[in-house]
Backbone as ProteinMPNN parsed JSONL, in Angstrom:
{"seq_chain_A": "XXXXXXXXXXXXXXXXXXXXXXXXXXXXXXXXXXXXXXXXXXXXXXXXXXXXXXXXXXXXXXXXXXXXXXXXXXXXXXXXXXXXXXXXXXXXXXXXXXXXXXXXXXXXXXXXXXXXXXXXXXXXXXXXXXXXXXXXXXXXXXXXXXXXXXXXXXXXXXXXXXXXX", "coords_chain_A": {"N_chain_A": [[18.4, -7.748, 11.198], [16.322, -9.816, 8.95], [12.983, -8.221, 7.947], [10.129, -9.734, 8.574], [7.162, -10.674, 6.281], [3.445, -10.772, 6.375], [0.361, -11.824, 6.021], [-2.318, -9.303, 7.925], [-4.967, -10.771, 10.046], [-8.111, -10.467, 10.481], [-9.202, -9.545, 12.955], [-6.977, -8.096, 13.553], [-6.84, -5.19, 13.442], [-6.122, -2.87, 15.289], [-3.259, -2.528, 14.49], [-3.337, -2.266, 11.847], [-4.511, 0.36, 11.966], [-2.576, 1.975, 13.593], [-0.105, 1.868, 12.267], [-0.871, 2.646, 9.34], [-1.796, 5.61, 10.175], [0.782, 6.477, 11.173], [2.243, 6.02, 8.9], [0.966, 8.002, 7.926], [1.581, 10.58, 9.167], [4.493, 10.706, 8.589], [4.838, 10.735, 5.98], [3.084, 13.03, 4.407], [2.627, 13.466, 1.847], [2.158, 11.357, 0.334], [0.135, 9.833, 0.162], [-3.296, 9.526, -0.336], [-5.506, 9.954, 1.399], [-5.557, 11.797, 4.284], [-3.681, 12.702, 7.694], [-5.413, 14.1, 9.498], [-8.17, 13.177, 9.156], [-8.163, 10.831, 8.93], [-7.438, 10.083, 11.488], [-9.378, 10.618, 12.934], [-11.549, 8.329, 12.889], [-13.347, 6.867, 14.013], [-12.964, 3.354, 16.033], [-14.651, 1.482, 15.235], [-14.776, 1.699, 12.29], [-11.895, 0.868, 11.623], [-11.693, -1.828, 12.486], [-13.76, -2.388, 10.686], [-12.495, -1.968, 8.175], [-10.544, -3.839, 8.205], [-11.449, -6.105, 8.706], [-13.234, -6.591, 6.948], [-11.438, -6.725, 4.684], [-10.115, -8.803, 5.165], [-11.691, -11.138, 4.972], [-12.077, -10.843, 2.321], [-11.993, -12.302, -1.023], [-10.534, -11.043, -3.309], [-8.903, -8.992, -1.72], [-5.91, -8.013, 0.224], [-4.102, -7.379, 3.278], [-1.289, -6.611, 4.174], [1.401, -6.722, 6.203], [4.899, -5.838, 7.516], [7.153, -6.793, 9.469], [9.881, -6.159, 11.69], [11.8, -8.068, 14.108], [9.433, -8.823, 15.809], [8.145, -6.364, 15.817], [5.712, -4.381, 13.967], [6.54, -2.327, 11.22], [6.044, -2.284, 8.757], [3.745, -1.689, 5.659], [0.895, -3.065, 3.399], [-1.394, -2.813, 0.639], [-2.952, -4.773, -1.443], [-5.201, -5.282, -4.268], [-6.917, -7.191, -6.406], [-8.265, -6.755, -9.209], [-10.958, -8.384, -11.134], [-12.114, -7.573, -13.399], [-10.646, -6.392, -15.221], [-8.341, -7.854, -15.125], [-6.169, -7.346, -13.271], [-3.924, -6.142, -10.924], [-4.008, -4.326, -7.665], [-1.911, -2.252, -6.204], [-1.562, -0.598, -3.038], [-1.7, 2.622, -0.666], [0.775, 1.477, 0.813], [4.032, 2.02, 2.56], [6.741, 2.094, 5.127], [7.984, 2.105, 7.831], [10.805, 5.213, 8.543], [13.008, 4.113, 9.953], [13.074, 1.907, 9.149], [13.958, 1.761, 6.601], [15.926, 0.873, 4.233], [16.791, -1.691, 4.754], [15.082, -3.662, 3.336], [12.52, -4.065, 3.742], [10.672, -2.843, 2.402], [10.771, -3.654, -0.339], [10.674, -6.456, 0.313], [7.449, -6.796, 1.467], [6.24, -5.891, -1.413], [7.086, -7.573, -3.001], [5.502, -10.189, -1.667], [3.254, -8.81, -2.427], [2.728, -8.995, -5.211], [3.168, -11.518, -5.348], [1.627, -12.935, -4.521], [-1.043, -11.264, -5.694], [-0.035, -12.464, -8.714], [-0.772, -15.25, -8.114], [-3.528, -15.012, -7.487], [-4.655, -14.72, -10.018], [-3.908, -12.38, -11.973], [-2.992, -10.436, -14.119], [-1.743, -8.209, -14.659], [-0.01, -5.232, -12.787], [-0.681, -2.511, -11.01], [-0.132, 0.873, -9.681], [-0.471, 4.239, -8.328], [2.405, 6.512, -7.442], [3.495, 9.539, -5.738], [5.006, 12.138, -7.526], [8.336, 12.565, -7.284], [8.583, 11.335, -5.032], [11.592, 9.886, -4.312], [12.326, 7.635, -3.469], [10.436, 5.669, -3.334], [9.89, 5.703, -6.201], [12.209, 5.036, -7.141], [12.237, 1.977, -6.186], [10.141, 0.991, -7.228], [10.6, 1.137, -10.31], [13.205, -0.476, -10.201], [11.47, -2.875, -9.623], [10.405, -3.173, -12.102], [8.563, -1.391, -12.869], [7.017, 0.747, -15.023], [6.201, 4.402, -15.761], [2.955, 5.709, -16.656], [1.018, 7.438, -19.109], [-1.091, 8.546, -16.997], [-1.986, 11.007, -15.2], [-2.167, 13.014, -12.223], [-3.983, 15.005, -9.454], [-2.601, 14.617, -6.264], [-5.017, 14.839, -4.128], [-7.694, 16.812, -3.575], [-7.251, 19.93, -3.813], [-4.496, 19.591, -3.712], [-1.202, 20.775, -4.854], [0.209, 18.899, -4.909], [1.394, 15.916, -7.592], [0.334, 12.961, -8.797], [1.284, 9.891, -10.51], [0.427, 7.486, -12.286], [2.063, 4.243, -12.534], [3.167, 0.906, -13.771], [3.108, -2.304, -14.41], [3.62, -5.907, -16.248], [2.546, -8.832, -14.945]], "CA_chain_A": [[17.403, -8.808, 11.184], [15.612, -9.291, 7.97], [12.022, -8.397, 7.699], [8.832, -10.753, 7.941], [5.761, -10.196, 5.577], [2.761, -11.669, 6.391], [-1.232, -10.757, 5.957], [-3.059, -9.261, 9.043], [-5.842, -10.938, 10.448], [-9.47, -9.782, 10.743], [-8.922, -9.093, 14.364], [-5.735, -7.061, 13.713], [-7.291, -3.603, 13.51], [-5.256, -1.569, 15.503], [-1.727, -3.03, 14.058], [-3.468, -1.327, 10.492], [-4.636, 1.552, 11.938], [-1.564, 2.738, 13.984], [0.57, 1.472, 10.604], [-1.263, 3.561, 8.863], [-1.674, 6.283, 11.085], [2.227, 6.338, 11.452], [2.754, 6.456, 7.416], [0.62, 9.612, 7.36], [2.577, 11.424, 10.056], [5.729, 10.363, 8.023], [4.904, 10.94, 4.567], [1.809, 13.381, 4.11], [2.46, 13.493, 0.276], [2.582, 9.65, -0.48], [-1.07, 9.21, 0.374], [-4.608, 10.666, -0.795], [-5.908, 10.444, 2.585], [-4.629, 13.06, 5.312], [-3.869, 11.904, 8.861], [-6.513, 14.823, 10.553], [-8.787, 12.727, 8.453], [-8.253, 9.409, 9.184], [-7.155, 9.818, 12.851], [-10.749, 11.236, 13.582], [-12.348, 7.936, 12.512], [-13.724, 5.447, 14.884], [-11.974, 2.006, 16.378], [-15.383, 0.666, 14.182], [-14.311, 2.067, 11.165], [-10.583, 0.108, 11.334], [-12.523, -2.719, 12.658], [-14.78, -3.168, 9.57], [-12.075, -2.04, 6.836], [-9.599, -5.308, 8.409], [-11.924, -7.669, 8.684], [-13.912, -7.043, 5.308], [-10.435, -6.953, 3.845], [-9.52, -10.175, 5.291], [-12.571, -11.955, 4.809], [-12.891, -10.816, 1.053], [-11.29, -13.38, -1.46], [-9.848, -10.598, -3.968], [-8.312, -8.341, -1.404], [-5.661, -8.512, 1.071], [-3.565, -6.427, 4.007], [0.097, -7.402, 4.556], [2.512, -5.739, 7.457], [6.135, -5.95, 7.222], [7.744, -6.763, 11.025], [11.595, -6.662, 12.452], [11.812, -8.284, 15.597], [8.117, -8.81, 15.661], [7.256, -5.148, 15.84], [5.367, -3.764, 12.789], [7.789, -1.776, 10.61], [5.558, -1.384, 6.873], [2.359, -2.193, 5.491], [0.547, -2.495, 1.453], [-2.518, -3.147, 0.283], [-3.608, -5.209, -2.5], [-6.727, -5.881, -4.281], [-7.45, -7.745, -7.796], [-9.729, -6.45, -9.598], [-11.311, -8.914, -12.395], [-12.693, -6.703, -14.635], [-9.556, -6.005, -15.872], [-7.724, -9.072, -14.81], [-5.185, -6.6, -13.151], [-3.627, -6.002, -9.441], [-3.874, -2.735, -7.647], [-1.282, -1.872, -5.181], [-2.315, 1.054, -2.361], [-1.188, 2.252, 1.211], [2.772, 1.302, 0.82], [4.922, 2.134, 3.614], [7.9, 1.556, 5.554], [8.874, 3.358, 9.048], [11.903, 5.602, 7.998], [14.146, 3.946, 10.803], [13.778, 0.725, 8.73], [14.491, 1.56, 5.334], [16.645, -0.076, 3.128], [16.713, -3.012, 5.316], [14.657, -5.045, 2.87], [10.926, -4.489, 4.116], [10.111, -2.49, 0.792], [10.811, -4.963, -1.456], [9.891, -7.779, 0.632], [6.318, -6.276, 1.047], [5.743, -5.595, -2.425], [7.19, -8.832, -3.678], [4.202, -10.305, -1.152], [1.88, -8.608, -3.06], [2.751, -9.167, -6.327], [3.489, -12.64, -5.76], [-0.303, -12.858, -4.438], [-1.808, -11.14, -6.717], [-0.097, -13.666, -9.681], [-1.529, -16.475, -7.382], [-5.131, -14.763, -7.807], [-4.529, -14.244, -11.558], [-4.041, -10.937, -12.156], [-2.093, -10.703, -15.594], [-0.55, -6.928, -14.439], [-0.543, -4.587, -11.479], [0.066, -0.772, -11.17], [-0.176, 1.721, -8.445], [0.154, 5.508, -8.355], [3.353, 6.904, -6.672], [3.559, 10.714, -5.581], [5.814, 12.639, -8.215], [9.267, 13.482, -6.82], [9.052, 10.51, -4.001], [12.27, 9.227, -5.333], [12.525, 6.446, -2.474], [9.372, 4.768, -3.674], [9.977, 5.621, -7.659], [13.837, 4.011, -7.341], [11.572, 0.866, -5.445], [9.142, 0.265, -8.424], [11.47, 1.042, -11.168], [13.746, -1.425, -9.615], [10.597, -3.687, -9.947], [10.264, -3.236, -13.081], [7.278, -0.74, -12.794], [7.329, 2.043, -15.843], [5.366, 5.477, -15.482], [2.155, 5.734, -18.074], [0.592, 9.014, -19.287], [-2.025, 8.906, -16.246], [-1.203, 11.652, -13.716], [-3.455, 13.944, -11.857], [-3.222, 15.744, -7.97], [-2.759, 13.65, -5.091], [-5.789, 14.845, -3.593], [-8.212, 17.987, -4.03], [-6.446, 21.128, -2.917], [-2.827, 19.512, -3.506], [-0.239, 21.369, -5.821], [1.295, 17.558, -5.728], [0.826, 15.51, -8.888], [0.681, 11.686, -8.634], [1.436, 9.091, -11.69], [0.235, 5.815, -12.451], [3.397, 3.205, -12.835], [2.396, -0.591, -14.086], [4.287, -3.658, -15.307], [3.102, -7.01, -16.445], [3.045, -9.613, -13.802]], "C_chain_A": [[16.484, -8.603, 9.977], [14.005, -9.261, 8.222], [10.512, -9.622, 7.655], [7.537, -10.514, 7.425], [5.052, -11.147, 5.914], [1.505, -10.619, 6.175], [-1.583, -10.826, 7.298], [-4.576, -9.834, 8.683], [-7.08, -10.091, 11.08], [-9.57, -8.911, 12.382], [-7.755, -7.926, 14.673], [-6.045, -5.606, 13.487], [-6.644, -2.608, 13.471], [-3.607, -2.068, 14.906], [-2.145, -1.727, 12.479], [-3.705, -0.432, 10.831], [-3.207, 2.488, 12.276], [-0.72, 2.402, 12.637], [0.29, 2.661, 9.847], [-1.572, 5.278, 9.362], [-0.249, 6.94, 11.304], [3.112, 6.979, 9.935], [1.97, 8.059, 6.764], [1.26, 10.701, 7.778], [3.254, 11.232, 9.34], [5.714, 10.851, 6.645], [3.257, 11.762, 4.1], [1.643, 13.209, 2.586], [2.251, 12.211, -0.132], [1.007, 9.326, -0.373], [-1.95, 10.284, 0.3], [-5.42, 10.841, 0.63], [-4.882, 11.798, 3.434], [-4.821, 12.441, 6.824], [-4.852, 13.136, 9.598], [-7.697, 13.907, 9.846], [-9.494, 11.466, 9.232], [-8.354, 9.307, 10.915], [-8.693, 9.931, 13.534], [-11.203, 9.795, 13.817], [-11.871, 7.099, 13.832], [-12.896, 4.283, 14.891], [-12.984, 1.449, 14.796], [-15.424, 0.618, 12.645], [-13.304, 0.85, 10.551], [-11.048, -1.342, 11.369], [-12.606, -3.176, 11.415], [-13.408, -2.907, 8.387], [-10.938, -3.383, 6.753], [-10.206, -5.869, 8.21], [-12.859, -7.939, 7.617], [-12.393, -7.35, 4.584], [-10.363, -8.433, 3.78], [-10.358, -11.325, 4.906], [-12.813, -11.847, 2.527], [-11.427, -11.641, -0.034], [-10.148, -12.426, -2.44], [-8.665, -8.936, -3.474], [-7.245, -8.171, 0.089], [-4.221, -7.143, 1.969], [-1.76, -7.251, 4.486], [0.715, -6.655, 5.625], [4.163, -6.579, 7.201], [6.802, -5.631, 8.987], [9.01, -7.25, 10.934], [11.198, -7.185, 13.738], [10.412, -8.405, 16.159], [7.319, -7.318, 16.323], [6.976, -4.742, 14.177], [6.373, -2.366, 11.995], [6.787, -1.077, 9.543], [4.351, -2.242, 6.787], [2.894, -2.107, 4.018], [-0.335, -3.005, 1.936], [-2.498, -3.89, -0.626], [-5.367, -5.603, -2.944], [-7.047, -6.191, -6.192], [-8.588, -7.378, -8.018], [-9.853, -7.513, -11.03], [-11.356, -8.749, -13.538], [-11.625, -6.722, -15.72], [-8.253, -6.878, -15.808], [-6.089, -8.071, -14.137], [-5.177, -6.233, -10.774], [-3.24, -4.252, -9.151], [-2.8, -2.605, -6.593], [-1.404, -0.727, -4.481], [-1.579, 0.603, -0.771], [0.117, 1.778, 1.478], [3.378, 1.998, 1.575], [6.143, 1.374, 4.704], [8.265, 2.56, 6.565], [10.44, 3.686, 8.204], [13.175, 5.003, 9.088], [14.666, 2.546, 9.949], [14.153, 0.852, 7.128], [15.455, 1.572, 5.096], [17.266, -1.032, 3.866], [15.963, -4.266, 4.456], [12.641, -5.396, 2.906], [9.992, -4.024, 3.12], [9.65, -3.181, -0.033], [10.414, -6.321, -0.904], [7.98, -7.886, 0.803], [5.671, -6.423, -0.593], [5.824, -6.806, -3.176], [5.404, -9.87, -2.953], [3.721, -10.324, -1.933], [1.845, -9.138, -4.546], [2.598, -10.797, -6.731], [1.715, -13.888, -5.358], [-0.984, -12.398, -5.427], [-1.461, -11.889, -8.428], [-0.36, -14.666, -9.433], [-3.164, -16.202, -7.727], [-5.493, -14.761, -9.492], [-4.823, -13.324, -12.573], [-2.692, -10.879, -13.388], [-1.286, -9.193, -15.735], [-0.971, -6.344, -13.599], [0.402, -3.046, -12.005], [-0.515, -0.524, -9.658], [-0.082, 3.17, -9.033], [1.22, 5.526, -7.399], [3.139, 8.303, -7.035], [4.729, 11.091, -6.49], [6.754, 13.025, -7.632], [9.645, 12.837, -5.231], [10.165, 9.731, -4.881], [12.794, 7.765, -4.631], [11.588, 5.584, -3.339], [9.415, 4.884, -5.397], [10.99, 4.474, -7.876], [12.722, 2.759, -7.118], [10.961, 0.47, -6.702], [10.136, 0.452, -9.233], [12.767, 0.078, -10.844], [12.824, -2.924, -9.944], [9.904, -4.229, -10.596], [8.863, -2.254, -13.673], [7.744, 0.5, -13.889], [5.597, 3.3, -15.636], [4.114, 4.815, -16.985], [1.615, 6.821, -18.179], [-0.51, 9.358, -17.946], [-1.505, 9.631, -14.988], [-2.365, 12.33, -13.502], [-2.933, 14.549, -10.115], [-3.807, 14.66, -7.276], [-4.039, 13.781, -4.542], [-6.416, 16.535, -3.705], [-7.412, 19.155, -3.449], [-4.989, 21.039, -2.73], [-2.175, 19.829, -4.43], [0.728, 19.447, -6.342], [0.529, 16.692, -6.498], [1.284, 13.637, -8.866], [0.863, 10.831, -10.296], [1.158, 7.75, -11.662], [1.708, 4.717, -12.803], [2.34, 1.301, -12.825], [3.5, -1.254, -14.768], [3.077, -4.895, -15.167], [3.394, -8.118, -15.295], [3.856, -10.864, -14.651]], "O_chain_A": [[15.9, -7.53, 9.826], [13.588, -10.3, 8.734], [10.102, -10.169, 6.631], [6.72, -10.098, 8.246], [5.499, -12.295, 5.912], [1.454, -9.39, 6.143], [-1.399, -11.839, 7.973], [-5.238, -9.618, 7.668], [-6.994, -9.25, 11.974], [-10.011, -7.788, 12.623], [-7.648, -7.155, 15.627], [-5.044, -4.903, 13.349], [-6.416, -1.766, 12.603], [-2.811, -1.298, 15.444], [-1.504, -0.722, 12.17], [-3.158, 0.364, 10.069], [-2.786, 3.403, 11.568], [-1.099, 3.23, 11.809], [1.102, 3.577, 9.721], [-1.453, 6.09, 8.444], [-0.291, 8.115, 11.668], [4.008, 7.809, 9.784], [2.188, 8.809, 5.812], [1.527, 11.661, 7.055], [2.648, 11.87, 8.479], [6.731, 11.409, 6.232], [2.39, 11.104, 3.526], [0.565, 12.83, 2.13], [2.165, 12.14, -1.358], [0.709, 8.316, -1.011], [-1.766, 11.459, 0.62], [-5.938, 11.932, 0.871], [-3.863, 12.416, 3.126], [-5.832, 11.824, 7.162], [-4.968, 12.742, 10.759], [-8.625, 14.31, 10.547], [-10.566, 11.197, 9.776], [-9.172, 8.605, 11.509], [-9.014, 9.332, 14.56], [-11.371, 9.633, 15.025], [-10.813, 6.81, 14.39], [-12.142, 4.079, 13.939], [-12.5, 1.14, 13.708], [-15.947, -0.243, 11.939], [-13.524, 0.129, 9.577], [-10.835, -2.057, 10.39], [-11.896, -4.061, 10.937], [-13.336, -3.854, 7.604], [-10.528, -3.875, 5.702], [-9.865, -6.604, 7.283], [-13.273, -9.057, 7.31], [-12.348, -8.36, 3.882], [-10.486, -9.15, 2.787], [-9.846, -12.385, 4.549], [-13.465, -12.558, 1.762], [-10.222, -11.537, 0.198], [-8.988, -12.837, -2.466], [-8.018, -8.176, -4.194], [-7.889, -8.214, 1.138], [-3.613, -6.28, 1.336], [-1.471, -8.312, 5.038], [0.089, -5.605, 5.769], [4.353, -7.716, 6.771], [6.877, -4.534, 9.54], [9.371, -8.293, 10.389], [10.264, -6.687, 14.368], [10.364, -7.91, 17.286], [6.315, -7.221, 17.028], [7.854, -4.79, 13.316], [6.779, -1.48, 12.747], [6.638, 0.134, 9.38], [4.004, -3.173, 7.515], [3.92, -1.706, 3.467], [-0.461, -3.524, 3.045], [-1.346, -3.673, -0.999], [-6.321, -6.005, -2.277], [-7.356, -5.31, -6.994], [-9.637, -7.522, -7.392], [-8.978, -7.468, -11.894], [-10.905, -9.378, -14.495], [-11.802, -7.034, -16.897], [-7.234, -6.561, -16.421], [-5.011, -8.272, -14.695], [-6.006, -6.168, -9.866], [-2.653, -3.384, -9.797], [-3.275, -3.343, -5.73], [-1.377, 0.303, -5.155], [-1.216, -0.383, -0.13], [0.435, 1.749, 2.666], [3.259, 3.139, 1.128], [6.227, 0.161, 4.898], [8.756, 3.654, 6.289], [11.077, 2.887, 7.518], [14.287, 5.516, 8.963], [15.807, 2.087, 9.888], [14.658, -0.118, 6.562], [16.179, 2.343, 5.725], [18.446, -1.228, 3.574], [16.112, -5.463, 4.702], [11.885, -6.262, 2.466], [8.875, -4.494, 2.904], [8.499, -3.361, -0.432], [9.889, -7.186, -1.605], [7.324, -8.829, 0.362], [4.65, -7.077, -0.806], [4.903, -7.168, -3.908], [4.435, -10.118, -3.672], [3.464, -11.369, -2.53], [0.829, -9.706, -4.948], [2.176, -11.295, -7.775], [1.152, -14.914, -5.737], [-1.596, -13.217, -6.112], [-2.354, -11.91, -9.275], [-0.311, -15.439, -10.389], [-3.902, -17.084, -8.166], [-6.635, -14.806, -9.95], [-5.559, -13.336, -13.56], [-1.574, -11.368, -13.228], [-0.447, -8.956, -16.605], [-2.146, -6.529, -13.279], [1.335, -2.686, -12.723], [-1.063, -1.257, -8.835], [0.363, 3.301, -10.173], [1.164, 4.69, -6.497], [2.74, 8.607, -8.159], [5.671, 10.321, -6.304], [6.468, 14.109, -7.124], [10.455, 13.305, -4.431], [9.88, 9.089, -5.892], [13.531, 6.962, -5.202], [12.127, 4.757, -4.076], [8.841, 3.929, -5.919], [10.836, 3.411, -8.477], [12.211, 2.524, -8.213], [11.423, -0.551, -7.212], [11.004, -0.327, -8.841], [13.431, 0.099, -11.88], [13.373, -3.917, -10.422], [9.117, -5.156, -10.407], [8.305, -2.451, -14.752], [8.749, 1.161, -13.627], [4.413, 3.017, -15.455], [4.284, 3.962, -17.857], [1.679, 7.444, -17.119], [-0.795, 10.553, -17.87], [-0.853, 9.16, -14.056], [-3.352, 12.349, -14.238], [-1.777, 14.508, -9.693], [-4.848, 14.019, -7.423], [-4.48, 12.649, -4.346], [-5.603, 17.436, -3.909], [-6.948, 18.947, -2.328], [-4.283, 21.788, -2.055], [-2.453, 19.049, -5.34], [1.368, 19.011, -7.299], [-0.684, 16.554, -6.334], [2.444, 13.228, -8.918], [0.424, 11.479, -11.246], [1.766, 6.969, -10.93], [2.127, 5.014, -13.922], [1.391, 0.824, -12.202], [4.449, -0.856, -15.443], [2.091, -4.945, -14.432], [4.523, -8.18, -14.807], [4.43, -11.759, -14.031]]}, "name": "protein", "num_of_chains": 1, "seq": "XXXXXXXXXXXXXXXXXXXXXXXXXXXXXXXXXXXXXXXXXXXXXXXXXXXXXXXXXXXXXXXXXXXXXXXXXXXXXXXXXXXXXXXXXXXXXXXXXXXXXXXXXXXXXXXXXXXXXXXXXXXXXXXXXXXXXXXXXXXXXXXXXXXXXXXXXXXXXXXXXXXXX"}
């Protein structure tokens, strides 16, 4: 069954938290948060970071559902300044990959953020995730000299990747 992307609603909270929640258990390296971190935080926390998302014009929460259970998430968020799209928070339960919810996700975003008019988008990816490298390089996404550690205290080294929209 292929995949359906759509954006969560202000009300959808716990769909992003457990989502997220789910992609930290699964992939501690892919993300600068840590799930002892996140899990701590308050319902009011998830609350306010959905429904400012949803309410705010340059940033937006997508989920990726089989069978109308939640499967994958992203983030996006245009930033002006720079007339450029950020991509963050990318995931995919490992039962559904390479079914399609990757790339249908990300297309989403991309295809949103050239609706907002964002003239290129990047992301970091974790060094040595070669699931999510193949995925952007597929997407046309090339590395750029900006690398640095996933997060304070991590031996792992993340990289900026960007393409023109």
């Amino acid at each position: 069954m292929p995949p359906i992307v759509r954006t969560l609603a202000a009300d959808e909270w716990e769909t992003w938290r457990d989502l997220r929640l789910r992609a930290l258990a699964d992939a501690p390296d892919a993300f600068m948060g840590t799930l002892e971190d996140e899990a701590a935080r308050p319902d009011s926390f998830w609350q306010e970071v959905v429904a400012d998302t949803a309410a705010h014009p340059r940033g937006e929460l997508w989920v990726a559902e089989v069978a109308g259970a939640p499967v994958g998430m992203a983030f996006g968020r245009v930033d002006p300044d720079i007339e450029g799209l950020h991509v963050f928070a990318m995931w995919v339960d490992p039962d559904h990959r390479g079914g399609g919810s990757a790339t249908a996700l990300l297309k989403a975003v991309l295809d949103w953020g050239r609706e907002a008019g964002a003239e290129r988008v990047d992301l970091w990816v974790t060094e040595g995730n070669e699931a999510a490298e193949t995925l952007y390089a597929r997407a046309g996404f090339r590395p750029t000299r900006d690398r640095g550690p996933l997060r304070a205290g991590s031996d792992r080294t993340v990289v900026r990747l960007e393409r023109p929209l």
